[in-house]
């Protein structure tokens, strides 16, 4: 198929970007979206132009590196998958595709379609962990955990931190990401010990970094490649309220 | 002032204030509906008299003002922060929201606020500080005829249209706000959330139709 690509080009973080139109021909419907961009980039290199910069790593839908806003949707027009898993059969021959980077104040553009997502790392550093005690390896079955809780924690832990929730949210809110990280620990006995401190520190960091507030629009859930539920946001709100009211200090 | 509160705290305040204001709407609607069921307006005037003189309700009036102020100020602060969180807009607007009216909470809220000020000037200020003709009923009771104020205002077609539009927008505001309040308070459960969402929508429709019916019935009769 032949397509027109309207791509955001921005030379550097400080640079002023603009949209540039590119034509690509004979793209297979079975090509992935990133393969289509690879084909464009190979041509740009041959023509002596700067190739389009975009984040990608595993190309198996599990690393969370790819992060492209395609035709008004993070990861493009398909549910529950990342950009790398989205194929060109989702588009029609002759279509114009608008390709943009994630847009959020805490996600500044580095170059073209690449954004700096270290804000997410900063939130994890604020409390998204269980403090490690040294010693012998404990027996895996020493702490009984109900299957339902384990499953729910696993669903939350499926978050790959790609940032699609922030990109999709009309407020650039990171609530789905933060709540998934809070939930995965809050549901398990190992995580409960630091749960009250964790939720307060992570929410405080999220606010400090300039993410927007949640208006319960639920675009995040609709666009999450791992289909993480907004029920985790409610759990985080609950955890936060409980922590504020019951904290010892 | 409210900047120092966390985003989650602000949302909790918004939801509590919003639910409180919603409960006030129910009382207000029930009293208003009295005007349709009594051509002498005695029931309505009696209820209005009760609301204006009962000490408990008079105290609650201040709680209500406080609720309005909290809801408006926190709503504005949240909205400004939300706009600031995305300084560069997308070329192609997203369309993946699942609660459509959530996009327009600030707009519907702003128009309802304008309506509120006009509404306040038309009724509350007149009732409290102005002079309203008193009526003595065959039962011997004398009440200020606030019902007449209502009937007179709803003779004006332009005002009726404005009233109906404002209430419709309030309905949209409620439809998102009701279920959103429960989510912000952390009350989400696979069994109850679908019920809360359905109830919120039915509730918003009922409140909207209830309020709208009054000017329409008065204007067309």
mmCIF file of C-alpha atoms in Angstrom, chain B:
data_model
loop_
_atom_site.group_PDB
_atom_site.id
_atom_site.type_symbol
_atom_site.label_atom_id
_atom_site.label_comp_id
_atom_site.label_asym_id
_atom_site.label_seq_id
_atom_site.Cartn_x
_atom_site.Cartn_y
_atom_site.Cartn_z
ATOM 1 C CA UNK B 1 -3.867 27.790 48.789
ATOM 2 C CA UNK B 2 -5.020 24.454 47.455
ATOM 3 C CA UNK B 3 -1.821 23.995 45.449
ATOM 4 C CA UNK B 4 -0.072 22.362 48.375
ATOM 5 C CA UNK B 5 -2.593 19.527 48.566
ATOM 6 C CA UNK B 6 -1.777 16.431 46.543
ATOM 7 C CA UNK B 7 -3.678 15.644 43.371
ATOM 8 C CA UNK B 8 -5.461 12.736 45.056
ATOM 9 C CA UNK B 9 -6.510 14.856 48.058
ATOM 10 C CA UNK B 10 -7.902 17.532 45.758
ATOM 11 C CA UNK B 11 -9.932 14.928 43.879
ATOM 12 C CA UNK B 12 -11.279 13.542 47.151
ATOM 13 C CA UNK B 13 -12.366 17.041 48.213
ATOM 14 C CA UNK B 14 -13.960 17.562 44.772
ATOM 15 C CA UNK B 15 -15.904 14.321 45.023
ATOM 16 C CA UNK B 16 -17.144 14.895 48.583
ATOM 17 C CA UNK B 17 -18.189 18.467 47.801
ATOM 18 C CA UNK B 18 -19.803 17.316 44.548
ATOM 19 C CA UNK B 19 -21.816 14.550 46.198
ATOM 20 C CA UNK B 20 -22.924 16.970 48.903
ATOM 21 C CA UNK B 21 -24.095 19.491 46.284
ATOM 22 C CA UNK B 22 -25.910 16.662 44.504
ATOM 23 C CA UNK B 23 -27.850 15.823 47.651
ATOM 24 C CA UNK B 24 -28.867 19.478 47.843
ATOM 25 C CA UNK B 25 -30.178 19.268 44.254
ATOM 26 C CA UNK B 26 -32.518 16.454 45.254
ATOM 27 C CA UNK B 27 -34.048 18.502 48.091
ATOM 28 C CA UNK B 28 -34.295 21.555 45.846
ATOM 29 C CA UNK B 29 -36.034 19.590 43.089
ATOM 30 C CA UNK B 30 -38.537 17.974 45.447
ATOM 31 C CA UNK B 31 -39.551 21.400 46.773
ATOM 32 C CA UNK B 32 -39.749 22.896 43.273
ATOM 33 C CA UNK B 33 -41.999 20.104 42.063
ATOM 34 C CA UNK B 34 -44.578 21.108 44.699
ATOM 35 C CA UNK B 35 -45.419 24.108 42.518
ATOM 36 C CA UNK B 36 -46.752 21.821 39.789
ATOM 37 C CA UNK B 37 -49.060 19.942 42.091
ATOM 38 C CA UNK B 38 -50.757 22.839 43.809
ATOM 39 C CA UNK B 39 -52.265 25.699 41.746
ATOM 40 C CA UNK B 40 -52.702 27.853 44.862
ATOM 41 C CA UNK B 41 -48.921 27.540 45.443
ATOM 42 C CA UNK B 42 -49.577 27.027 49.164
ATOM 43 C CA UNK B 43 -47.477 23.843 49.423
ATOM 44 C CA UNK B 44 -44.529 25.447 47.641
ATOM 45 C CA UNK B 45 -44.728 28.664 49.652
ATOM 46 C CA UNK B 46 -44.993 26.731 52.862
ATOM 47 C CA UNK B 47 -41.934 24.648 51.991
ATOM 48 C CA UNK B 48 -40.002 27.777 50.991
ATOM 49 C CA UNK B 49 -41.009 29.391 54.254
ATOM 50 C CA UNK B 50 -39.807 26.338 56.174
ATOM 51 C CA UNK B 51 -36.453 26.363 54.343
ATOM 52 C CA UNK B 52 -35.978 30.056 55.045
ATOM 53 C CA UNK B 53 -36.826 29.912 58.735
ATOM 54 C CA UNK B 54 -35.750 26.517 60.074
ATOM 55 C CA UNK B 55 -32.584 27.063 62.167
ATOM 56 C CA UNK B 56 -30.998 23.766 61.151
ATOM 57 C CA UNK B 57 -31.477 24.515 57.457
ATOM 58 C CA UNK B 58 -30.218 28.065 57.984
ATOM 59 C CA UNK B 59 -27.021 26.650 59.485
ATOM 60 C CA UNK B 60 -26.693 24.173 56.670
ATOM 61 C CA UNK B 61 -26.955 27.049 54.227
ATOM 62 C CA UNK B 62 -23.429 28.051 55.211
ATOM 63 C CA UNK B 63 -22.176 24.489 54.785
ATOM 64 C CA UNK B 64 -23.736 24.571 51.332
ATOM 65 C CA UNK B 65 -21.959 27.827 50.407
ATOM 66 C CA UNK B 66 -18.729 26.318 51.653
ATOM 67 C CA UNK B 67 -19.343 23.222 49.505
ATOM 68 C CA UNK B 68 -19.879 25.364 46.427
ATOM 69 C CA UNK B 69 -16.733 27.392 47.074
ATOM 70 C CA UNK B 70 -14.591 24.277 47.643
ATOM 71 C CA UNK B 71 -15.946 22.566 44.528
ATOM 72 C CA UNK B 72 -15.361 25.645 42.365
ATOM 73 C CA UNK B 73 -11.906 26.580 43.656
ATOM 74 C CA UNK B 74 -10.535 23.027 43.632
ATOM 75 C CA UNK B 75 -12.100 22.431 40.219
ATOM 76 C CA UNK B 76 -10.377 25.507 38.815
ATOM 77 C CA UNK B 77 -6.996 24.657 40.348
ATOM 78 C CA UNK B 78 -7.185 21.063 39.041
ATOM 79 C CA UNK B 79 -8.176 22.263 35.574
ATOM 80 C CA UNK B 80 -5.357 24.823 35.384
ATOM 81 C CA UNK B 81 -2.834 22.178 36.452
ATOM 82 C CA UNK B 82 -4.266 19.822 33.818
ATOM 83 C CA UNK B 83 -3.849 22.409 31.072
ATOM 84 C CA UNK B 84 -0.296 23.085 32.246
ATOM 85 C CA UNK B 85 0.580 19.377 32.135
ATOM 86 C CA UNK B 86 0.394 19.386 28.325
ATOM 87 C CA UNK B 87 1.933 22.615 27.020
ATOM 88 C CA UNK B 88 2.216 21.296 23.438
ATOM 89 C CA UNK B 89 -1.080 19.950 22.095
ATOM 90 C CA UNK B 90 -1.474 17.054 19.712
ATOM 91 C CA UNK B 91 -2.038 17.741 16.014
ATOM 92 C CA UNK B 92 -4.610 14.980 15.907
ATOM 93 C CA UNK B 93 -6.973 15.091 18.880
ATOM 94 C CA UNK B 94 -7.432 11.892 20.881
ATOM 95 C CA UNK B 95 -10.849 10.293 20.992
ATOM 96 C CA UNK B 96 -10.376 7.369 23.318
ATOM 97 C CA UNK B 97 -12.116 8.696 26.422
ATOM 98 C CA UNK B 98 -14.727 6.378 27.870
ATOM 99 C CA UNK B 99 -16.591 8.976 29.891
ATOM 100 C CA UNK B 100 -17.448 11.527 27.212
ATOM 101 C CA UNK B 101 -18.734 14.326 29.458
ATOM 102 C CA UNK B 102 -15.521 14.275 31.505
ATOM 103 C CA UNK B 103 -13.995 16.364 28.702
ATOM 104 C CA UNK B 104 -16.394 19.218 29.314
ATOM 105 C CA UNK B 105 -16.610 19.382 33.111
ATOM 106 C CA UNK B 106 -14.989 22.834 33.236
ATOM 107 C CA UNK B 107 -17.270 24.153 30.466
ATOM 108 C CA UNK B 108 -20.530 22.731 31.808
ATOM 109 C CA UNK B 109 -19.404 23.751 35.300
ATOM 110 C CA UNK B 110 -18.693 27.336 34.194
ATOM 111 C CA UNK B 111 -22.114 27.742 32.544
ATOM 112 C CA UNK B 112 -23.858 26.231 35.550
ATOM 113 C CA UNK B 113 -21.934 28.717 37.712
ATOM 114 C CA UNK B 114 -23.168 31.656 35.579
ATOM 115 C CA UNK B 115 -26.664 30.239 35.834
ATOM 116 C CA UNK B 116 -26.252 29.980 39.577
ATOM 117 C CA UNK B 117 -25.390 33.673 39.923
ATOM 118 C CA UNK B 118 -28.429 34.735 37.861
ATOM 119 C CA UNK B 119 -30.600 32.243 39.711
ATOM 120 C CA UNK B 120 -29.344 33.617 42.998
ATOM 121 C CA UNK B 121 -30.162 37.193 42.027
ATOM 122 C CA UNK B 122 -33.631 36.141 40.829
ATOM 123 C CA UNK B 123 -34.720 34.172 43.861
ATOM 124 C CA UNK B 124 -32.423 34.074 46.850
ATOM 125 C CA UNK B 125 -31.595 37.783 46.994
ATOM 126 C CA UNK B 126 -35.222 38.788 46.380
ATOM 127 C CA UNK B 127 -36.519 36.362 48.985
ATOM 128 C CA UNK B 128 -33.968 37.310 51.582
ATOM 129 C CA UNK B 129 -33.520 41.044 51.102
ATOM 130 C CA UNK B 130 -36.257 42.188 48.737
ATOM 131 C CA UNK B 131 -39.956 42.526 49.278
ATOM 132 C CA UNK B 132 -42.171 39.617 48.281
ATOM 133 C CA UNK B 133 -45.976 39.984 48.406
ATOM 134 C CA UNK B 134 -47.527 37.887 51.219
ATOM 135 C CA UNK B 135 -50.589 35.732 50.703
ATOM 136 C CA UNK B 136 -53.069 34.549 53.326
ATOM 137 C CA UNK B 137 -54.544 31.151 52.565
ATOM 138 C CA UNK B 138 -57.998 29.887 53.547
ATOM 139 C CA UNK B 139 -56.257 27.705 56.113
ATOM 140 C CA UNK B 140 -55.281 30.916 57.876
ATOM 141 C CA UNK B 141 -51.525 30.620 57.171
ATOM 142 C CA UNK B 142 -49.691 33.574 55.652
ATOM 143 C CA UNK B 143 -46.593 32.978 53.491
ATOM 144 C CA UNK B 144 -44.555 35.165 51.160
ATOM 145 C CA UNK B 145 -45.713 34.239 47.656
ATOM 146 C CA UNK B 146 -42.368 33.049 46.271
ATOM 147 C CA UNK B 147 -44.274 30.748 43.932
ATOM 148 C CA UNK B 148 -45.507 33.835 42.085
ATOM 149 C CA UNK B 149 -41.881 34.889 41.469
ATOM 150 C CA UNK B 150 -41.313 31.531 39.799
ATOM 151 C CA UNK B 151 -44.476 31.664 37.718
ATOM 152 C CA UNK B 152 -43.730 35.230 36.560
ATOM 153 C CA UNK B 153 -40.136 34.448 35.563
ATOM 154 C CA UNK B 154 -41.174 31.419 33.551
ATOM 155 C CA UNK B 155 -43.535 33.528 31.419
ATOM 156 C CA UNK B 156 -40.396 34.842 29.684
ATOM 157 C CA UNK B 157 -39.524 32.521 26.775
ATOM 158 C CA UNK B 158 -35.871 33.596 26.660
ATOM 159 C CA UNK B 159 -35.461 32.876 30.338
ATOM 160 C CA UNK B 160 -37.097 29.472 29.955
ATOM 161 C CA UNK B 161 -34.675 28.565 27.172
ATOM 162 C CA UNK B 162 -31.701 29.713 29.242
ATOM 163 C CA UNK B 163 -32.978 27.746 32.235
ATOM 164 C CA UNK B 164 -33.525 24.566 30.202
ATOM 165 C CA UNK B 165 -30.079 24.755 28.566
ATOM 166 C CA UNK B 166 -28.335 25.370 31.892
ATOM 167 C CA UNK B 167 -30.121 22.407 33.500
ATOM 168 C CA UNK B 168 -29.255 20.156 30.538
ATOM 169 C CA UNK B 169 -25.581 21.058 30.984
ATOM 170 C CA UNK B 170 -25.925 20.409 34.705
ATOM 171 C CA UNK B 171 -27.244 16.957 33.773
ATOM 172 C CA UNK B 172 -24.147 16.263 31.637
ATOM 173 C CA UNK B 173 -21.977 17.495 34.513
ATOM 174 C CA UNK B 174 -23.759 15.133 36.899
ATOM 175 C CA UNK B 175 -23.588 12.152 34.572
ATOM 176 C CA UNK B 176 -19.792 12.151 34.644
ATOM 177 C CA UNK B 177 -19.479 13.571 38.144
ATOM 178 C CA UNK B 178 -21.575 10.991 39.957
ATOM 179 C CA UNK B 179 -19.592 7.883 39.020
ATOM 180 C CA UNK B 180 -16.342 9.865 39.013
ATOM 181 C CA UNK B 181 -16.859 10.824 42.659
ATOM 182 C CA UNK B 182 -17.002 7.170 43.692
ATOM 183 C CA UNK B 183 -13.866 6.362 41.706
ATOM 184 C CA UNK B 184 -11.988 9.280 43.311
ATOM 185 C CA UNK B 185 -13.003 8.051 46.747
ATOM 186 C CA UNK B 186 -11.566 4.656 45.858
ATOM 187 C CA UNK B 187 -14.965 2.987 45.695
ATOM 188 C CA UNK B 188 -14.556 0.734 42.681
ATOM 189 C CA UNK B 189 -15.717 -2.846 42.698
ATOM 190 C CA UNK B 190 -16.439 -5.180 39.817
ATOM 191 C CA UNK B 191 -19.866 -5.927 41.255
ATOM 192 C CA UNK B 192 -20.996 -2.424 42.290
ATOM 193 C CA UNK B 193 -19.301 -0.053 39.818
ATOM 194 C CA UNK B 194 -21.571 -0.928 36.849
ATOM 195 C CA UNK B 195 -24.552 -0.278 39.132
ATOM 196 C CA UNK B 196 -23.096 3.067 40.294
ATOM 197 C CA UNK B 197 -22.552 4.125 36.676
ATOM 198 C CA UNK B 198 -26.076 3.150 35.640
ATOM 199 C CA UNK B 199 -27.595 4.752 38.718
ATOM 200 C CA UNK B 200 -25.598 7.947 38.093
ATOM 201 C CA UNK B 201 -26.907 8.202 34.537
ATOM 202 C CA UNK B 202 -30.525 7.494 35.528
ATOM 203 C CA UNK B 203 -30.213 9.908 38.436
ATOM 204 C CA UNK B 204 -28.846 12.661 36.150
ATOM 205 C CA UNK B 205 -31.678 12.112 33.673
ATOM 206 C CA UNK B 206 -34.264 12.214 36.467
ATOM 207 C CA UNK B 207 -32.842 15.410 37.990
ATOM 208 C CA UNK B 208 -32.628 17.063 34.555
ATOM 209 C CA UNK B 209 -36.165 16.101 33.488
ATOM 210 C CA UNK B 210 -37.515 17.091 36.903
ATOM 211 C CA UNK B 211 -36.061 20.599 36.822
ATOM 212 C CA UNK B 212 -36.820 21.148 33.131
ATOM 213 C CA UNK B 213 -40.446 20.070 33.462
ATOM 214 C CA UNK B 214 -41.282 23.004 35.760
ATOM 215 C CA UNK B 215 -40.550 25.956 33.404
ATOM 216 C CA UNK B 216 -41.983 24.050 30.447
ATOM 217 C CA UNK B 217 -45.251 23.252 32.206
ATOM 218 C CA UNK B 218 -45.611 26.822 33.500
ATOM 219 C CA UNK B 219 -44.704 28.407 30.150
ATOM 220 C CA UNK B 220 -47.057 26.267 28.078
ATOM 221 C CA UNK B 221 -50.034 26.356 30.457
#
